[in-house]
Coordinates of C-alpha atoms and ligand atoms in Angstrom, one line a residue:
Chain A
M1 CA -6.4 -38.4 -45.4
E2 CA -5.7 -40.3 -41.9
L3 CA -7.7 -38.1 -38.6
L4 CA -5.3 -38.9 -35.0
N5 CA -3.4 -42.5 -36.4
P6 CA -2.0 -44.3 -33.6
E7 CA 1.2 -44.9 -34.5
I8 CA 2.6 -41.8 -35.0
A9 CA 1.5 -40.7 -31.5
A10 CA 2.5 -43.0 -29.8
A11 CA 6.3 -43.0 -31.9
N12 CA 6.4 -39.3 -31.3
I13 CA 5.0 -38.5 -27.7
G14 CA 8.5 -39.4 -26.1
P15 CA 9.5 -36.0 -28.4
L16 CA 5.8 -34.2 -27.9
F17 CA 6.0 -34.8 -23.8
A18 CA 9.3 -33.4 -23.9
G19 CA 8.9 -30.3 -25.7
L20 CA 5.3 -29.7 -23.4
V21 CA 7.9 -30.1 -20.4
M22 CA 10.5 -27.1 -21.9
T23 CA 7.2 -25.5 -22.3
I24 CA 6.1 -26.2 -18.6
E25 CA 10.0 -25.0 -18.0
L26 CA 9.6 -21.9 -19.9
T27 CA 6.4 -20.7 -18.6
F28 CA 7.7 -21.1 -14.7
V29 CA 11.0 -19.5 -15.3
V30 CA 8.6 -16.1 -16.5
I31 CA 6.4 -16.5 -13.6
L32 CA 9.3 -15.8 -10.6
L33 CA 11.6 -13.5 -12.8
S34 CA 8.6 -10.9 -14.3
L35 CA 6.4 -12.0 -10.2
V36 CA 9.7 -10.0 -9.5
F37 CA 10.3 -7.4 -12.0
A38 CA 7.0 -6.4 -12.3
L39 CA 7.2 -5.8 -9.3
L40 CA 10.2 -3.3 -9.5
V41 CA 8.4 -2.0 -11.5
A42 CA 5.4 -1.3 -10.6
L43 CA 7.3 0.2 -7.2
G44 CA 9.0 2.0 -10.0
G45 CA 6.2 3.6 -11.5
M46 CA 4.5 5.2 -7.8
S47 CA 8.0 7.2 -6.9
R48 CA 8.8 10.0 -6.1
F49 CA 11.8 10.2 -8.2
R50 CA 10.8 11.5 -11.2
P51 CA 12.9 10.5 -14.4
L52 CA 11.8 6.0 -12.9
R53 CA 8.2 6.8 -13.0
W54 CA 9.3 8.4 -17.3
L55 CA 11.5 5.1 -17.5
V56 CA 8.8 3.1 -16.6
K57 CA 6.0 4.5 -18.8
A58 CA 8.1 4.7 -21.3
Y59 CA 9.0 1.1 -21.2
I60 CA 5.6 -0.1 -20.9
E61 CA 4.0 1.7 -23.7
A62 CA 6.9 0.5 -25.7
I63 CA 6.3 -3.5 -24.5
R64 CA 2.1 -2.5 -25.0
G65 CA 2.8 -0.8 -28.8
T66 CA 4.6 -3.4 -30.0
P67 CA 4.2 -7.3 -30.8
L68 CA 5.3 -10.2 -28.7
L69 CA 6.9 -11.7 -32.2
L70 CA 8.6 -8.6 -33.0
Q71 CA 10.0 -8.5 -29.3
L72 CA 11.5 -11.7 -29.1
I73 CA 13.1 -11.4 -32.7
Y74 CA 14.8 -7.9 -32.5
I75 CA 16.4 -9.8 -28.6
Y76 CA 16.9 -13.2 -29.9
Y77 CA 18.5 -10.8 -33.9
V78 CA 18.9 -8.6 -33.9
L79 CA 20.8 -7.1 -30.2
P80 CA 23.3 -9.9 -31.9
E81 CA 24.2 -7.3 -34.2
I82 CA 25.1 -5.1 -31.7
G83 CA 27.2 -7.6 -29.7
I84 CA 24.9 -9.0 -27.2
R85 CA 24.6 -13.1 -28.3
L86 CA 21.9 -14.3 -26.5
N87 CA 20.8 -18.4 -26.6
S88 CA 17.4 -18.8 -27.3
F89 CA 16.1 -19.6 -24.3
V90 CA 17.8 -16.6 -22.5
A91 CA 16.7 -14.7 -25.1
G92 CA 12.9 -16.9 -25.0
V93 CA 13.5 -16.1 -20.8
I94 CA 14.9 -11.7 -21.3
A95 CA 11.2 -11.0 -23.4
L96 CA 8.2 -12.6 -22.1
T97 CA 9.6 -11.6 -19.3
L98 CA 9.2 -7.9 -20.6
N99 CA 6.7 -7.9 -22.2
Y100 CA 4.6 -9.4 -19.4
S101 CA 5.9 -7.3 -16.7
A102 CA 5.0 -4.6 -17.9
Y103 CA 1.2 -5.5 -18.8
L104 CA 2.2 -7.2 -14.5
S105 CA 2.9 -3.7 -12.8
E106 CA -0.3 -3.0 -14.3
V107 CA -1.8 -5.1 -12.3
Y108 CA -0.2 -4.4 -9.6
R109 CA -0.2 -1.1 -9.8
G110 CA -4.3 -0.9 -10.1
G111 CA -4.1 -3.6 -6.3
I112 CA -2.3 -1.5 -4.6
Q113 CA -3.9 1.5 -5.7
A114 CA -6.8 -0.2 -4.5
I115 CA -6.3 0.2 -0.7
S116 CA -8.2 2.5 0.9
K117 CA -6.1 5.3 2.2
G118 CA -8.3 4.4 5.3
Q119 CA -4.9 2.0 5.8
H120 CA -2.3 4.3 5.1
D121 CA -3.6 6.9 7.2
A122 CA -3.3 4.3 9.8
A123 CA -0.5 2.5 9.3
A124 CA 1.2 6.2 9.7
A125 CA -1.1 7.5 12.9
L126 CA 1.2 4.6 13.9
G127 CA 4.5 5.4 12.9
M128 CA 5.1 2.7 10.2
T129 CA 7.7 4.7 7.7
S130 CA 6.1 4.2 4.1
G131 CA 8.5 1.4 3.3
L132 CA 7.3 0.0 5.7
A133 CA 3.6 -0.3 5.3
M134 CA 3.7 -1.0 1.9
R135 CA 5.8 -4.1 2.9
R136 CA 3.2 -4.9 6.1
I137 CA 0.6 -3.4 4.8
I138 CA -0.7 -2.3 1.6
L139 CA 1.8 -5.2 -0.6
P140 CA -0.5 -8.2 1.2
Q141 CA -3.3 -6.6 0.7
A142 CA -2.5 -5.9 -2.7
V143 CA -1.4 -9.2 -4.1
R144 CA -4.2 -10.8 -2.8
I145 CA -6.4 -8.9 -5.0
V146 CA -4.8 -9.4 -7.7
I147 CA -3.5 -13.0 -7.6
P148 CA -6.2 -13.9 -9.9
A149 CA -5.1 -11.6 -13.1
L150 CA -1.9 -12.4 -12.1
G151 CA -3.2 -16.5 -13.4
N152 CA -4.8 -15.5 -16.1
Y153 CA -1.9 -13.6 -17.4
F154 CA -0.3 -17.3 -16.2
I155 CA -2.4 -19.0 -18.7
A156 CA -2.5 -16.7 -21.2
L157 CA 2.0 -16.1 -20.9
F158 CA 1.6 -20.1 -20.5
K159 CA 0.2 -20.2 -24.6
D160 CA 2.4 -17.3 -25.6
T161 CA 5.5 -19.6 -25.5
A162 CA 4.7 -21.1 -28.7
L163 CA 6.1 -17.9 -30.4
C164 CA 9.2 -18.8 -28.4
S165 CA 9.2 -21.9 -31.8
V166 CA 10.5 -19.1 -33.8
I167 CA 13.5 -18.9 -31.6
S168 CA 13.9 -22.2 -32.3
I169 CA 13.2 -23.1 -28.3
Q170 CA 12.1 -26.7 -28.2
E171 CA 9.0 -26.2 -26.6
V172 CA 6.5 -28.4 -27.4
V173 CA 5.2 -26.7 -30.8
F174 CA 8.9 -26.5 -32.7
T175 CA 9.3 -30.2 -31.6
A176 CA 6.4 -30.6 -34.3
Q177 CA 7.2 -28.7 -36.1
I178 CA 9.8 -30.2 -37.2
I179 CA 8.2 -33.6 -36.8
A180 CA 5.3 -33.0 -39.4
A181 CA 8.6 -31.9 -42.0
R182 CA 10.2 -35.2 -41.5
N183 CA 6.7 -37.3 -41.9
F184 CA 3.5 -34.4 -42.8
Q185 CA 1.4 -36.3 -39.8
Y186 CA 0.1 -32.7 -39.5
F187 CA -3.5 -33.6 -38.7
T188 CA -1.8 -36.4 -35.9
L189 CA 0.8 -33.7 -34.3
Y190 CA -0.9 -31.2 -34.3
T191 CA -4.4 -32.6 -32.3
I192 CA -1.7 -33.9 -30.3
V193 CA -0.2 -30.2 -28.5
G194 CA -3.3 -29.1 -29.0
I195 CA -4.7 -31.8 -26.4
M196 CA -0.7 -31.0 -24.3
Y197 CA -2.3 -27.3 -24.4
F198 CA -5.7 -28.2 -22.9
T199 CA -4.7 -30.7 -20.2
V200 CA -2.6 -27.6 -18.5
S201 CA -5.0 -24.8 -18.8
F202 CA -8.2 -26.0 -18.5
P203 CA -7.6 -27.0 -14.4
A204 CA -5.3 -23.9 -14.1
A205 CA -7.6 -21.8 -14.7
R206 CA -10.1 -24.1 -13.1
L207 CA -7.7 -23.3 -10.1
V208 CA -7.6 -19.5 -10.8
G209 CA -11.8 -19.6 -10.4
Y210 CA -10.9 -21.4 -7.7
L211 CA -9.3 -19.2 -5.7
E212 CA -10.6 -15.9 -7.1
R213 CA -13.9 -17.2 -5.3
R214 CA -11.7 -17.6 -1.9
M215 CA -10.4 -14.1 -2.4
R216 CA -13.4 -12.4 -2.8
A217 CA -14.3 -15.1 0.8
G218 CA -13.3 -12.3 2.5
Y219 CA -10.3 -12.9 5.7
R220 CA -11.8 -14.8 7.2
R221 CA -10.4 -17.7 9.8
K222 CA -11.8 -20.9 8.5
L223 CA -11.5 -20.4 5.0
R224 CA -14.8 -21.9 2.6
Chain B
M1 CA -5.1 22.2 34.3
T2 CA -3.5 25.2 32.7
D3 CA -0.3 25.2 35.2
A4 CA -0.3 20.8 34.4
P5 CA 2.2 21.2 31.8
S6 CA 1.8 20.6 28.8
M7 CA 1.4 17.3 25.3
I8 CA -0.1 19.0 23.6
E9 CA 0.8 23.5 22.0
I10 CA -0.1 24.7 19.5
E11 CA 0.4 28.2 17.5
G12 CA -1.3 29.0 14.7
L13 CA -2.0 26.9 12.3
H14 CA -3.1 27.9 9.2
K15 CA -4.1 25.3 7.0
H16 CA -6.0 25.6 3.0
F17 CA -6.7 23.0 1.3
G18 CA -6.2 24.4 -2.9
S19 CA -7.9 27.7 -2.4
L20 CA -10.1 26.5 0.1
H21 CA -8.5 27.5 3.5
V22 CA -10.4 25.4 6.6
L23 CA -7.5 26.0 9.4
R24 CA -7.1 29.9 9.7
G25 CA -5.1 30.5 13.4
I26 CA -6.0 28.0 15.7
D27 CA -4.4 27.3 18.9
L28 CA -4.9 25.3 21.6
R29 CA -2.9 24.1 24.5
V30 CA -3.6 20.0 26.1
A31 CA -1.8 19.6 29.8
K32 CA -0.9 16.4 30.4
G33 CA -3.6 14.5 30.8
E34 CA -6.3 15.7 30.2
V35 CA -9.0 15.1 28.0
I36 CA -10.4 17.8 25.6
C37 CA -13.3 17.5 23.2
I38 CA -13.7 19.5 20.0
I39 CA -17.5 19.6 18.6
G40 CA -17.8 21.6 15.8
P41 CA -20.0 21.9 11.9
S42 CA -19.3 19.9 9.2
G43 CA -16.6 20.1 7.4
S44 CA -15.2 23.4 10.2
G45 CA -12.3 21.5 10.3
K46 CA -11.7 19.1 13.3
S47 CA -10.6 15.8 11.5
T48 CA -7.6 17.8 9.4
L49 CA -6.3 20.2 13.4
L50 CA -6.7 16.0 14.3
R51 CA -5.0 15.1 11.1
C52 CA -2.1 17.8 11.2
I53 CA -1.5 17.7 14.7
N54 CA -0.6 13.7 13.5
H55 CA 1.6 15.2 10.0
L56 CA -1.9 13.4 8.3
E57 CA -2.3 16.4 6.7
V58 CA 0.5 19.1 7.3
A59 CA -0.4 22.9 7.9
E60 CA 1.6 25.2 5.1
A61 CA 1.6 27.5 9.0
G62 CA 1.8 27.4 12.5
R63 CA 3.6 25.3 14.9
I64 CA 3.7 22.2 17.0
R65 CA 4.8 20.5 20.1
I66 CA 4.6 17.8 21.5
D67 CA 5.7 16.7 24.6
G68 CA 7.7 19.8 24.9
Q69 CA 9.5 19.4 21.8
T70 CA 8.6 21.3 18.0
V71 CA 8.0 18.0 15.8
Y72 CA 7.2 17.9 11.8
R73 CA 9.8 20.8 11.2
D74 CA 11.7 24.3 12.4
E75 CA 12.4 27.7 11.4
V76 CA 15.8 27.3 10.7
N77 CA 17.4 31.5 10.0
G78 CA 13.5 32.7 9.1
S79 CA 13.0 29.2 7.1
M80 CA 10.8 26.7 7.5
R81 CA 13.5 23.0 6.9
S82 CA 10.5 19.7 7.4
H83 CA 12.5 17.6 9.5
S84 CA 13.2 13.9 8.3
N85 CA 10.6 11.0 7.5
R86 CA 12.4 9.1 10.0
A87 CA 12.0 11.2 12.5
I88 CA 8.1 12.4 12.0
S89 CA 7.5 8.7 12.5
A90 CA 9.3 8.0 15.5
V91 CA 6.3 11.5 16.5
R92 CA 3.2 9.8 15.0
A93 CA 5.2 6.9 16.6
Q94 CA 4.1 7.8 20.1
V95 CA 0.7 10.7 19.2
G96 CA -2.4 7.4 19.2
M97 CA -4.8 8.3 17.1
V98 CA -8.4 6.5 16.2
F99 CA -10.3 6.5 13.1
Q100 CA -14.4 7.2 12.5
Q101 CA -14.0 3.7 10.2
F102 CA -11.7 1.9 12.5
N103 CA -9.3 1.8 9.2
L104 CA -8.2 -2.5 11.2
F105 CA -5.6 -4.5 9.2
P106 CA -7.6 -6.7 7.4
H107 CA -4.8 -9.4 6.2
L108 CA -4.3 -9.3 10.2
T109 CA -6.1 -11.1 13.2
V110 CA -6.6 -8.6 16.3
I111 CA -4.1 -9.8 17.8
G112 CA -1.8 -9.5 15.0
N113 CA -3.5 -5.1 14.6
I114 CA -2.5 -4.6 17.6
I115 CA 1.3 -6.1 17.9
E116 CA 2.2 -5.2 14.1
A117 CA 3.6 -2.1 15.5
P118 CA 5.3 -2.3 18.7
V119 CA 6.9 -5.1 16.7
H120 CA 8.1 -3.5 13.2
V121 CA 8.3 -0.3 14.3
L122 CA 9.5 0.2 17.6
R123 CA 11.1 -3.1 17.4
R124 CA 9.9 -5.2 20.8
P125 CA 10.3 -8.4 21.4
K126 CA 7.5 -10.8 20.3
D127 CA 5.7 -12.4 23.0
E128 CA 6.1 -9.1 25.4
A129 CA 4.2 -7.3 22.3
R130 CA 1.6 -10.9 22.5
R131 CA 1.9 -10.0 27.0
R132 CA 0.7 -6.7 26.1
A133 CA -1.8 -6.7 23.4
L134 CA -3.6 -10.3 26.1
E135 CA -3.8 -6.9 28.2
L136 CA -5.1 -4.1 26.6
L137 CA -7.0 -6.9 24.4
A138 CA -9.5 -7.0 28.0
Q139 CA -8.9 -3.4 29.3
V140 CA -11.1 -3.0 26.0
G141 CA -13.4 -6.6 26.6
L142 CA -11.8 -8.3 23.4
S143 CA -10.1 -11.3 25.1
D144 CA -12.8 -13.4 23.3
K145 CA -11.7 -12.1 19.7
V146 CA -8.1 -12.4 20.6
D147 CA -7.7 -14.8 16.6
A148 CA -10.5 -13.5 14.7
Y149 CA -10.5 -11.7 11.6
P150 CA -11.2 -7.9 11.4
E151 CA -14.3 -8.2 8.8
E152 CA -16.0 -11.5 11.8
L153 CA -16.0 -7.9 14.1
S154 CA -19.1 -6.0 15.0
G155 CA -18.3 -1.9 14.8
G156 CA -18.3 -1.6 18.0
Q157 CA -15.7 -4.5 18.5
Q158 CA -13.1 -3.1 15.4
Q159 CA -12.7 0.1 17.0
R160 CA -12.6 -1.0 20.8
A161 CA -9.5 -3.2 19.4
A162 CA -8.2 0.2 16.7
I163 CA -8.1 1.2 19.9
A164 CA -6.3 -1.7 22.0
R165 CA -3.4 -1.1 18.7
A166 CA -3.0 2.5 19.9
L167 CA -2.4 2.2 23.2
A168 CA -0.2 -0.8 22.6
M169 CA 2.0 1.9 21.6
D170 CA 2.2 3.4 24.8
P171 CA 1.5 6.6 23.1
K172 CA 1.8 10.0 24.9
A173 CA -1.8 11.1 23.6
M174 CA -4.9 10.1 21.4
L175 CA -6.8 11.3 19.4
F176 CA -10.4 10.2 18.3
D177 CA -11.6 11.5 15.1
E178 CA -15.7 10.8 15.6
A179 CA -14.9 7.5 16.8
T180 CA -18.4 6.3 17.1
S181 CA -20.0 8.1 14.5
A182 CA -19.6 5.1 12.2
L183 CA -21.0 2.6 15.1
D184 CA -24.9 1.7 14.7
P185 CA -26.3 3.2 17.8
E186 CA -26.5 1.0 19.9
L187 CA -23.2 -0.6 19.5
V188 CA -21.7 3.5 20.1
A189 CA -22.1 2.8 24.6
E190 CA -19.4 0.1 24.3
V191 CA -17.1 2.4 22.9
L192 CA -17.3 5.4 24.4
T193 CA -17.6 3.1 28.0
V194 CA -13.6 2.1 26.8
M195 CA -12.7 6.0 25.6
R196 CA -14.3 7.3 29.8
D197 CA -12.4 3.9 31.3
L198 CA -9.4 5.3 29.5
A199 CA -10.1 8.8 30.8
S200 CA -9.8 8.4 33.7
R201 CA -6.5 6.5 33.3
G202 CA -5.4 9.6 33.1
M203 CA -4.5 9.5 28.9
T204 CA -3.6 12.7 27.3
M205 CA -7.3 13.0 24.8
V206 CA -8.1 15.3 22.3
V207 CA -10.9 13.9 20.9
V208 CA -13.6 14.9 17.7
T209 CA -16.7 14.1 18.4
H210 CA -20.5 14.2 17.8
E211 CA -21.4 12.2 21.3
M212 CA -22.8 15.8 23.0
N213 CA -23.2 14.2 26.4
F214 CA -19.2 12.6 26.4
A215 CA -18.1 15.9 26.8
R216 CA -20.9 16.8 29.0
Q217 CA -19.1 14.1 31.4
V218 CA -15.6 13.8 30.4
A219 CA -13.9 16.4 29.1
A220 CA -12.5 19.1 31.1
R221 CA -12.3 22.3 28.3
V222 CA -14.9 21.4 25.2
I223 CA -12.7 23.0 22.6
F224 CA -15.8 25.0 19.3
M225 CA -14.8 25.4 16.5
D226 CA -16.4 27.1 13.5
H227 CA -15.3 27.8 9.8
G228 CA -12.1 26.6 10.8
Q229 CA -11.4 29.3 14.3
I230 CA -11.7 28.5 17.6
V231 CA -14.9 30.6 18.3
E232 CA -15.0 29.6 21.7
E233 CA -13.9 27.1 24.8
G234 CA -14.6 26.6 27.6
E235 CA -15.6 23.8 30.7
P236 CA -18.5 21.5 29.4
R237 CA -20.4 23.5 31.9
A238 CA -19.8 27.1 30.4
I239 CA -20.3 25.7 26.4
F240 CA -23.5 24.6 27.3
G241 CA -25.0 26.2 29.7
A242 CA -24.2 29.2 29.0
P243 CA -22.6 29.9 25.6
R244 CA -21.0 33.1 25.0
E245 CA -21.3 33.3 21.2
P246 CA -24.4 33.2 19.4
R247 CA -22.7 30.9 16.6
T248 CA -21.6 28.9 19.3
R249 CA -25.3 28.2 21.0
E250 CA -26.9 27.9 17.3
F251 CA -25.0 25.0 17.2
L252 CA -26.4 23.4 19.5
R253 CA -28.6 24.2 19.1
T254 CA -29.4 23.1 16.3
V255 CA -27.5 19.2 17.6
L256 CA -29.1 19.4 21.0
D257 CA -33.1 19.9 19.9
R258 CA -33.1 17.3 17.4
Ligands
LIG1 N1 -8.0 16.0 1.3 C1 -9.2 17.4 0.9 N2 -8.8 17.8 -0.4 C2 -9.7 18.7 -0.1 N3 -10.7 18.6 0.8 C3 -10.8 18.5 2.2 C4 -9.6 17.2 2.2 N4 -10.0 17.3 3.5 C5 -10.7 17.9 4.3 N5 -10.9 18.7 3.2 C6 -12.3 20.1 3.3 O1 -11.9 20.6 4.7 C7 -13.1 21.9 5.1 C8 -13.2 21.1 6.3 O2 -12.6 19.1 6.1 P1 -12.3 19.0 7.8 O3 -12.8 17.0 8.0 O4 -12.0 19.3 8.8 O5 -14.7 18.1 8.5 P2 -15.4 18.3 9.5 O6 -15.2 19.2 10.8 O7 -14.4 16.6 10.6 O8 -15.9 17.7 9.0 P3 -17.2 16.4 9.3 O9 -18.3 16.9 11.0 O10 -18.0 16.7 8.0 O11 -16.3 15.9 9.3 C9 -14.7 20.1 4.6 O12 -14.7 21.9 3.7 C10 -13.6 19.6 4.0 O13 -14.3 19.9 3.0
LIG2 MG1 -14.6 15.2 10.4

């Protein structure tokens, strides 16, 4: 058995790289959407309006209680039966955003609740309404606290996009599968795919580690 | 002082925490420009009273008037109706509060802390707010810390910045809840100096404190609270020199003869 075959690698690196670009695109679109959507979910979960809190709770439990793979399949294959037909990229983005937002909203909630009562009191005593206090005082501090946790979730998301191969988004794993079905060069192809994932994840994880250290250093004029 | 117009008037204030009756009918009047100090044992309800004055705690019964206006709620045909959140915030914007733990906003610089509410609550132009903030920082002796972050400051400096932050709203009155209790002993004086200075400028002040010398020297009136009631009040000379109530005598004995 030939291990990493350089000719096979050279011949297929182009399409695999295009697959990686799709993987990264998918990741970034979902990051942007879920950053915003998860915050809305978190705020909804803390709303004074009880039905909204219940709705948020039901959504989070439903997502956490079922596999991401099933959620992907459901949105892509089952929704068309009730007349909602989505292309695979859109279906993948929706499934991943819904899934990750459920977890990220809990991260946000933790960050918001970590801000002391004294901060709320001080803002209120200065005449800020609760909305203004949330926007100007609580959220900026909470977001900073949760940045490392968000970063770790986004690295996990980057890898989870591989599941989108089942709904035939042409990301890197799907691309490798298609090529392998033709030439049976599993070892070479999947090794390259593994290296590609690692080449992105590893520096990203280091960046998260750096952000975490910076965050722990506190608020200073000169951040080191 | 009694014939000066009132800044804060409290009538029949009651507050429970669950089954705990923390304020049991407080009546208190603070004249414009008057400085009163509230003393009393731990748990007597001093903080709760201050927090009710700016509605950080909601009293169940009683009435509060600030500068002649009934605030936070009205009695309409015998039942109480709360004011809107916006109206409540507008009242709070006129009453400054200084906390034991400073509660500066750690993500903003000193000047950022001070201009935050003038710009976003009062909608003052930023440069005007900055100009006023620099004056106030000079007043509290922090001109060299304008761009520092709170955690780069000592406790005393943080508390002076917090006082400047409250003053930036041009409040009608200032509430101090044990402003020096969290400070190392050598930092207490610098904060008390700022408070003394403020009193001499004619600010209406309600000061909860364990600093008996401050109360003796600065207060026009001293209020002694115990178990959610005002037990005794009077000029500092009378309260410290010849307290009438046994509970006042006992409290003063414990705090003065340490
Ligand atoms: N949020 C709260 N929930 C429940 N009980 C409270 C709360 N805040 C205060 N209490 C209780 O109310 C009582 C009065 O508290 P308060 O803080 O007003 O006392 P204080 O006179 O300020 O005391 P100290 O000198 O220790 O600051 C205490 O028994 C306290 O435990
Ligand atoms: Mg207290």
